[in-house]
PDB file of C-alpha atoms in Angstrom:
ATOM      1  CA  UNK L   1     -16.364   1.574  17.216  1.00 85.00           C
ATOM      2  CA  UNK L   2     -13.413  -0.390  15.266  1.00 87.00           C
ATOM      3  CA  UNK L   3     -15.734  -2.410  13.414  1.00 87.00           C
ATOM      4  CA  UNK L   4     -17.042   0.934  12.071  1.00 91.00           C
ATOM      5  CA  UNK L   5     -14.044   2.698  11.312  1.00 92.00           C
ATOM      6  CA  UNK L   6     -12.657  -0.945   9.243  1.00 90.00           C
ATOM      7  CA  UNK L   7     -15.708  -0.821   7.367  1.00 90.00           C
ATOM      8  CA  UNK L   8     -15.346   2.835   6.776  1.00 91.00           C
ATOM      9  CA  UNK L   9     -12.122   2.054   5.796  1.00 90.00           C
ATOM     10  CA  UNK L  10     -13.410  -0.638   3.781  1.00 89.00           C
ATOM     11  CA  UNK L  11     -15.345   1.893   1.952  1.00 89.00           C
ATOM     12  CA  UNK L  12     -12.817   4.073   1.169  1.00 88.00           C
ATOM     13  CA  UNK L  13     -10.542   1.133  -0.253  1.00 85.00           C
ATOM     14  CA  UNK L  14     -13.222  -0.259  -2.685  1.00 84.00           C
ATOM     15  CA  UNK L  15     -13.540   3.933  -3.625  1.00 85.00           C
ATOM     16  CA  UNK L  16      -9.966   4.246  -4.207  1.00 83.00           C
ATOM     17  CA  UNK L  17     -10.360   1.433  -6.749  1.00 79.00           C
ATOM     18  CA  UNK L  18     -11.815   3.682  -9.165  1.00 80.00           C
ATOM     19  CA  UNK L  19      -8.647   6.375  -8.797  1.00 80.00           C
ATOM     20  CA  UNK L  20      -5.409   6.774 -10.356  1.00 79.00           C
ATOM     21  CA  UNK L  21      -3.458   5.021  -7.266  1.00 76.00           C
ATOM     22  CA  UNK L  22      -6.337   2.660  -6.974  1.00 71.00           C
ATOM     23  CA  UNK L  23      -4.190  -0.671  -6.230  1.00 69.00           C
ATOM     24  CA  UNK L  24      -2.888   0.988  -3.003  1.00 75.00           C
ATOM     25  CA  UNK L  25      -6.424   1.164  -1.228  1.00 79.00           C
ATOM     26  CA  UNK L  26      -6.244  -2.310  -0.514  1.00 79.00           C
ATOM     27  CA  UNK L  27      -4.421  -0.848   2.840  1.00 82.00           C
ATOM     28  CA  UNK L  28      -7.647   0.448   3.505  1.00 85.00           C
ATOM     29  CA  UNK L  29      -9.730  -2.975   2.511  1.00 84.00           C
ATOM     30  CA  UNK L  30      -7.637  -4.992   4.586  1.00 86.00           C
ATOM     31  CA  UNK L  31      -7.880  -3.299   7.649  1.00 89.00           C
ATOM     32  CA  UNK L  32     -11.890  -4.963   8.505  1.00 89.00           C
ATOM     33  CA  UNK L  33     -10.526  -8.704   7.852  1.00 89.00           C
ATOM     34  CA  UNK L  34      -8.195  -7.880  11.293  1.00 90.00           C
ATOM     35  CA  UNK L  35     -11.110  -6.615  12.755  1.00 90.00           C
ATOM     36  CA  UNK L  36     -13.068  -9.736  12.396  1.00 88.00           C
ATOM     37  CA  UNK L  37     -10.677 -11.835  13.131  1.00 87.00           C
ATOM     38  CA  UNK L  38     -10.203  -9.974  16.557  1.00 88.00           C
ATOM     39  CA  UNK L  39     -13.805 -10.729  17.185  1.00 87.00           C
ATOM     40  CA  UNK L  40     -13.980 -14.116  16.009  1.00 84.00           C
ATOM     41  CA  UNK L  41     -10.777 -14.976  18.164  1.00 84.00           C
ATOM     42  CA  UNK L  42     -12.624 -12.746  21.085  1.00 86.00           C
ATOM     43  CA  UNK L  43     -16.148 -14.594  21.001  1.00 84.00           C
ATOM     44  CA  UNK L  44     -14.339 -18.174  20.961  1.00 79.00           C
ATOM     45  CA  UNK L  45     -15.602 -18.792  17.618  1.00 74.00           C
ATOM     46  CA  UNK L  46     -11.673 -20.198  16.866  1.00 67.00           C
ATOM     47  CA  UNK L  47     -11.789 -23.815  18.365  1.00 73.00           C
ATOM     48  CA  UNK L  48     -11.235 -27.359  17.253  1.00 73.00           C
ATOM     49  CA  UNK L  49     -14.089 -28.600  14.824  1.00 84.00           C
ATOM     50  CA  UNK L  50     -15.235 -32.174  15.038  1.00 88.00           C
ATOM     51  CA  UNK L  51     -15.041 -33.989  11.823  1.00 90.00           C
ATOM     52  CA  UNK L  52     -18.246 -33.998  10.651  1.00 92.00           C
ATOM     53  CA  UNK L  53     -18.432 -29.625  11.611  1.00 91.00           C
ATOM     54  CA  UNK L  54     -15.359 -28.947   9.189  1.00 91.00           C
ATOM     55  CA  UNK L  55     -16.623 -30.920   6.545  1.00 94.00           C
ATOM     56  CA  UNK L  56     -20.081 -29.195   6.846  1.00 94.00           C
ATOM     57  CA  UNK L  57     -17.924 -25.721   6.955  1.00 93.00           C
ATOM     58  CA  UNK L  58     -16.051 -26.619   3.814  1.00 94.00           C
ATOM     59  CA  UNK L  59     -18.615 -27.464   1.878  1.00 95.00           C
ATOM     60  CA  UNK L  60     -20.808 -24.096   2.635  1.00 96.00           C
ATOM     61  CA  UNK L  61     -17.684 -21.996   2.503  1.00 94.00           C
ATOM     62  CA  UNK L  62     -16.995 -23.952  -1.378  1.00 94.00           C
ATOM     63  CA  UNK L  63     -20.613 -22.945  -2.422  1.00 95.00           C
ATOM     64  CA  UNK L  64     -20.823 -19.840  -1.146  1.00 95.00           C
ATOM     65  CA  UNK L  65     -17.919 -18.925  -2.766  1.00 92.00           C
ATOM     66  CA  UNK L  66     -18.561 -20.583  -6.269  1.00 92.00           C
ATOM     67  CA  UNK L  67     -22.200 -19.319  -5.888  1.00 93.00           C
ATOM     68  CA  UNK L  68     -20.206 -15.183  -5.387  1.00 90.00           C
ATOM     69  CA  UNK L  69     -17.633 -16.126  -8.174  1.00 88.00           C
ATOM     70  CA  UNK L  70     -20.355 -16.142 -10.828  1.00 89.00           C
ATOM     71  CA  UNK L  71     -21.127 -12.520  -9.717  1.00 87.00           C
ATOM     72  CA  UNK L  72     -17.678 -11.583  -9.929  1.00 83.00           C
ATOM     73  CA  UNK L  73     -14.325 -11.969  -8.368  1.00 79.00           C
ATOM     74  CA  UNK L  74     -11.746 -10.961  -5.836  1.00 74.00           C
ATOM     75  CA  UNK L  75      -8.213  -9.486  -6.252  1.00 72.00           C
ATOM     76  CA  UNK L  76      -6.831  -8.460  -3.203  1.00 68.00           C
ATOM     77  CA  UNK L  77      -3.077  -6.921  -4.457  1.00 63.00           C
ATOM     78  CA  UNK L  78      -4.940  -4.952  -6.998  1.00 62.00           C
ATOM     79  CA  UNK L  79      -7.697  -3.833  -4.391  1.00 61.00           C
ATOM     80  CA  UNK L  80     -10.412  -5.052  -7.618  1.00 72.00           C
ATOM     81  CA  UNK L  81     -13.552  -5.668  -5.370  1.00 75.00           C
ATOM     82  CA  UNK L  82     -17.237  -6.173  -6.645  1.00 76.00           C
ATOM     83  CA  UNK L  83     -18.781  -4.360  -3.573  1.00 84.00           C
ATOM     84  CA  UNK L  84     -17.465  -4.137  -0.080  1.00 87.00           C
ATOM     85  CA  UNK L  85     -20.355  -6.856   1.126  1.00 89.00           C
ATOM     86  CA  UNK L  86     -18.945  -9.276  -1.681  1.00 89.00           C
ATOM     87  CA  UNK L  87     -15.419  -8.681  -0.193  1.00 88.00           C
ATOM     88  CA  UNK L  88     -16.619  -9.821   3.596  1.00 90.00           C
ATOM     89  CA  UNK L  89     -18.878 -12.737   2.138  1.00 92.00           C
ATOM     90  CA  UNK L  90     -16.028 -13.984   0.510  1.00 90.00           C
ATOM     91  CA  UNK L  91     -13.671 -13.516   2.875  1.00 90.00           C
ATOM     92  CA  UNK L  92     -15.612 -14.871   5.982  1.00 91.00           C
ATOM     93  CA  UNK L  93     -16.446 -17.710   3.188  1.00 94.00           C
ATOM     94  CA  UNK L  94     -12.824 -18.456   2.210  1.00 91.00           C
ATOM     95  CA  UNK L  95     -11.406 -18.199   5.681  1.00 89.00           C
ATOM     96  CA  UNK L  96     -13.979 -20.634   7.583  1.00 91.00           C
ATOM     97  CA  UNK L  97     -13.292 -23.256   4.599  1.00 93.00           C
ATOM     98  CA  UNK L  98      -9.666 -22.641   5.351  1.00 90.00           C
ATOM     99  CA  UNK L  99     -10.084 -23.543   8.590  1.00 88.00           C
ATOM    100  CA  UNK L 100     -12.303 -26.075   8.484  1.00 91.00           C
ATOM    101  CA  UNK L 101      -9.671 -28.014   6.293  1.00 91.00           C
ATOM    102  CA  UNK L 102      -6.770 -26.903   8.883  1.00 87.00           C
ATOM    103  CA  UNK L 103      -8.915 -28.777  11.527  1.00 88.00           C
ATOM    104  CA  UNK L 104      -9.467 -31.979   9.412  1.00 91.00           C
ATOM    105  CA  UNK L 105      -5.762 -31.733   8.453  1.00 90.00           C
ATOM    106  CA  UNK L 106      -4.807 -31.494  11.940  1.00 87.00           C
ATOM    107  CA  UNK L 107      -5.960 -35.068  12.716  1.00 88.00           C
ATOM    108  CA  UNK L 108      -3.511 -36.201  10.213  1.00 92.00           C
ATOM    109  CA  UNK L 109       0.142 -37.173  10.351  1.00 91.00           C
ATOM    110  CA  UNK L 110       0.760 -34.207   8.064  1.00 91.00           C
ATOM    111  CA  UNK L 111       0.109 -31.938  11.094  1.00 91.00           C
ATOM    112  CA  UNK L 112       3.274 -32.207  12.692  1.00 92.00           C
ATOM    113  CA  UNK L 113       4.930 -30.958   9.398  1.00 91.00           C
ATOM    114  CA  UNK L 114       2.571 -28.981   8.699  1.00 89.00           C
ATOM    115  CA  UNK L 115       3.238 -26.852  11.987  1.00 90.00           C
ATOM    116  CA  UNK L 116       7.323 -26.938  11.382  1.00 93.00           C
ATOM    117  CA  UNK L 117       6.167 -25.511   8.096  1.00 93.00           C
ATOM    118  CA  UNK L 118       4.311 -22.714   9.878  1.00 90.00           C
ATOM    119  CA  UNK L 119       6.829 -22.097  12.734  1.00 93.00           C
ATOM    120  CA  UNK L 120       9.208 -21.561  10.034  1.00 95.00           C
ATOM    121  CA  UNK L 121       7.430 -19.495   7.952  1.00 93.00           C
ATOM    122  CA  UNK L 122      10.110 -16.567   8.065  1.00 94.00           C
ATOM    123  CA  UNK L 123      13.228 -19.057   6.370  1.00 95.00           C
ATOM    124  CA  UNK L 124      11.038 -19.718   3.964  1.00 95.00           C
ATOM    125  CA  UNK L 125       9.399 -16.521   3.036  1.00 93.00           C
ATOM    126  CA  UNK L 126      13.742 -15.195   2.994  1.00 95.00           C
ATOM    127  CA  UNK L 127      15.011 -17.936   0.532  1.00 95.00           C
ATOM    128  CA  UNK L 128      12.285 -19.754  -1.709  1.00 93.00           C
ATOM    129  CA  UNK L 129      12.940 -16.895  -4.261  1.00 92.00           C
ATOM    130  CA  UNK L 130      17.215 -18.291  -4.580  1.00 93.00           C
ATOM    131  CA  UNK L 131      15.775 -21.857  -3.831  1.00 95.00           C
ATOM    132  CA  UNK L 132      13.738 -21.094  -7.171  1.00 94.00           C
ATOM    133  CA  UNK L 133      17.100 -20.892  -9.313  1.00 95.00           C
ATOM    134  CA  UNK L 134      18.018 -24.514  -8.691  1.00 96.00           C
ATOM    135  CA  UNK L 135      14.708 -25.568 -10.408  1.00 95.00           C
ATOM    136  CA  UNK L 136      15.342 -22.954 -13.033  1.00 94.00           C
ATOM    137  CA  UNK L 137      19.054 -23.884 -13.625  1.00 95.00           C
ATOM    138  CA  UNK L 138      17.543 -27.895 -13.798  1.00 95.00           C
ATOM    139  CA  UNK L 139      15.427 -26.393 -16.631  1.00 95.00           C
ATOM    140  CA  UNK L 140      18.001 -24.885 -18.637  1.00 95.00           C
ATOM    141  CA  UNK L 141      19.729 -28.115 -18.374  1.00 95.00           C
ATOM    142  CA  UNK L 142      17.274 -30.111 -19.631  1.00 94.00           C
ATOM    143  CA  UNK L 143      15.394 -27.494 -22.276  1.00 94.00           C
ATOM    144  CA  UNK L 144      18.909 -26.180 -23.367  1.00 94.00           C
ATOM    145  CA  UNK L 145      17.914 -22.571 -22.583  1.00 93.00           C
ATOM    146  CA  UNK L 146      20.598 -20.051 -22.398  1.00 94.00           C
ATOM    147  CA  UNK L 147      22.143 -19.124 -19.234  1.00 93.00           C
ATOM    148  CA  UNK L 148      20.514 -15.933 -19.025  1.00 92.00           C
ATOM    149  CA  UNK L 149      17.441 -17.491 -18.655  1.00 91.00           C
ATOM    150  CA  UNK L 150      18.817 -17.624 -14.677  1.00 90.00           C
ATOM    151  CA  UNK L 151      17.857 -13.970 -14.837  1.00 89.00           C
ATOM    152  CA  UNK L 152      13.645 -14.740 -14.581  1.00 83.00           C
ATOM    153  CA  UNK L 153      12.257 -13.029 -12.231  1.00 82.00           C
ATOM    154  CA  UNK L 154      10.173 -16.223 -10.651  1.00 79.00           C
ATOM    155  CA  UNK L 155      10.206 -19.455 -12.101  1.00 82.00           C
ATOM    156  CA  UNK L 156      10.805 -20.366 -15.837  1.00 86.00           C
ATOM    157  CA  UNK L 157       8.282 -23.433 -16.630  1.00 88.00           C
ATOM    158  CA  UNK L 158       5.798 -24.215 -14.278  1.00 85.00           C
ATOM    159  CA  UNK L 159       3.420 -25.885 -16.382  1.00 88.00           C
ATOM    160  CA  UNK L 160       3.992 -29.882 -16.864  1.00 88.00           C
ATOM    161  CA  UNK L 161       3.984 -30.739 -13.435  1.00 90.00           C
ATOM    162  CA  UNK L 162       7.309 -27.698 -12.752  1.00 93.00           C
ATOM    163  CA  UNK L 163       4.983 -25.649 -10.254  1.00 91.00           C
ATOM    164  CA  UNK L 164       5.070 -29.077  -8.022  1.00 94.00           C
ATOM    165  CA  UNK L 165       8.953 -28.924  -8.330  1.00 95.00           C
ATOM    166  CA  UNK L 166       9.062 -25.461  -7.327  1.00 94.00           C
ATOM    167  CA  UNK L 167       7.127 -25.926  -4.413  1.00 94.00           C
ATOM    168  CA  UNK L 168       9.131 -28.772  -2.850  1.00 96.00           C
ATOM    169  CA  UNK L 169      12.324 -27.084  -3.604  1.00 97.00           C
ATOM    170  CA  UNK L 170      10.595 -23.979  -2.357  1.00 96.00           C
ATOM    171  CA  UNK L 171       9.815 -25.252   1.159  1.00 96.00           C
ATOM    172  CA  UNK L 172      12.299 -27.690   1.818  1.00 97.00           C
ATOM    173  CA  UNK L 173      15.927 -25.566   0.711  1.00 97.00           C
ATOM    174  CA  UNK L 174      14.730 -22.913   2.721  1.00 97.00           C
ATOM    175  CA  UNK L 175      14.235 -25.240   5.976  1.00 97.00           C
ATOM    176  CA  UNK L 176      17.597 -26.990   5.227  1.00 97.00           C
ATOM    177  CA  UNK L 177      19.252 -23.767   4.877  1.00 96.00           C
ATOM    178  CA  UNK L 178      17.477 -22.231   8.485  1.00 96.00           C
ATOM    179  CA  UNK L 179      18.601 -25.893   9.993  1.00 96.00           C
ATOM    180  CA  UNK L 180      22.322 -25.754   8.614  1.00 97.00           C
ATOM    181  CA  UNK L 181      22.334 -22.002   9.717  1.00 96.00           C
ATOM    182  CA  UNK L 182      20.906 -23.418  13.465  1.00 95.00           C
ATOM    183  CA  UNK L 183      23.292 -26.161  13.632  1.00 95.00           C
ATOM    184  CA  UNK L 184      26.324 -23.943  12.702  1.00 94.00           C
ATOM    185  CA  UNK L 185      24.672 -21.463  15.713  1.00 93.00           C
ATOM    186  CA  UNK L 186      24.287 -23.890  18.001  1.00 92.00           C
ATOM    187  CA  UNK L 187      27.624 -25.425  17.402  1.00 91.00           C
ATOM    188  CA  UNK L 188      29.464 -21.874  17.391  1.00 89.00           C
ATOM    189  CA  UNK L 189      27.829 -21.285  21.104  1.00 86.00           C
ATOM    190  CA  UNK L 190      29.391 -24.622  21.866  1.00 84.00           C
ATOM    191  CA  UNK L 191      32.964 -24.055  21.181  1.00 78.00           C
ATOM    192  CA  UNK L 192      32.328 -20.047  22.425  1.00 74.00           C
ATOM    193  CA  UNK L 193      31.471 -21.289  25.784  1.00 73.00           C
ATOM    194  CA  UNK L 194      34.272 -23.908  25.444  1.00 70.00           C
ATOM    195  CA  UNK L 195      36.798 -21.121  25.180  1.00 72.00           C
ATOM    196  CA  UNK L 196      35.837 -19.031  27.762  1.00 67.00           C
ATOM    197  CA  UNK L 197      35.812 -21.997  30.515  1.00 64.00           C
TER     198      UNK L 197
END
């Protein structure tokens, strides 16, 4: 009965598309990608892949969805979808590629930072934004931009190799600032429990 109402929902989304507040019914879209991850998570289709599964996986999910993109293409924050069967193709698609990759990257020494990364999602979701303006105020160092250029909304220059920039600063100031804010914590509880002894 969920799996009906999300693809109603589904429905209505993709039909809200064609109205006036059309970008809003991706709330409605969404709603049947939760519902099959529920049931993917539920029928133990989520375990670890052997090498040779996630590289089959990744390779079907990377055709199927260049084979969909030449019939059109996906934009899920302005709810633009071809048809609601081209949004769950793709979808099922891009999200078995993603984790067939997450399972080859997993063997790797870049899963242990990989899973700070994601364990700290949160510090840097609240501060890659300000960590942004110390790439942007390197910029207007180096270009001679006015000041006011600190004002853009983003990131000034990402092309020539900036966007890489932006997302080291972008990950790692964040988890420096949650670390300095959970040594200062820790450190605080210290001397607190110090005091009252």
């Amino acid at each position: 009965m969920k799996t009906f109402i999300c693809f109603i929902c589904l429905l209505v989304g993709w039909l809200l598309y064609y109205s006036p507040i059309g970008k809003y019914g991706n709330i409605f879209s969404v709603l049947i990608l939760f519902q099959i991850g529920f049931v993917a998570k539920k029928s133990g289709v989520q375990r670890n892949l052997s090498v040779r599964n996630s590289v089959i996986i990744m390779l079907v999910g990377a055709i199927i969805i260049s084979i969909m993109h030449m019939f059109g293409d996906l934009s899920i924050n302005m709810n633009r979808l071809v048809n609601p069967l081209y949004f769950i193709i793709c979808s099922i698609s891009g999200t078995a590629m993603c984790y067939a990759v997450g399972c080859l990257l997993g063997r790797t020494p870049l899963a242990s930072g990989l899973s700070y990364m994601g364990k700290h999602t949160l510090p840097i979701v609240m501060f890659h934004f300000a960590a942004f303006k110390l790439v942007t105020v390197l910029q207007i160092l180096i270009y001679k931009e006015p000041i006011e250029a600190l004002e853009t909304h983003g990131y000034l220059y990402s092309n020539g190799g900036w966007w890489i920039c932006y997302t080291i600063v972008g990950i790692v100031v964040p988890l420096l600032i949650y670390l300095l804010y959970s040594k200062v914590k820790t450190l605080l509880k210290t001397e607190k429990s110090v005091i009252h002894e």
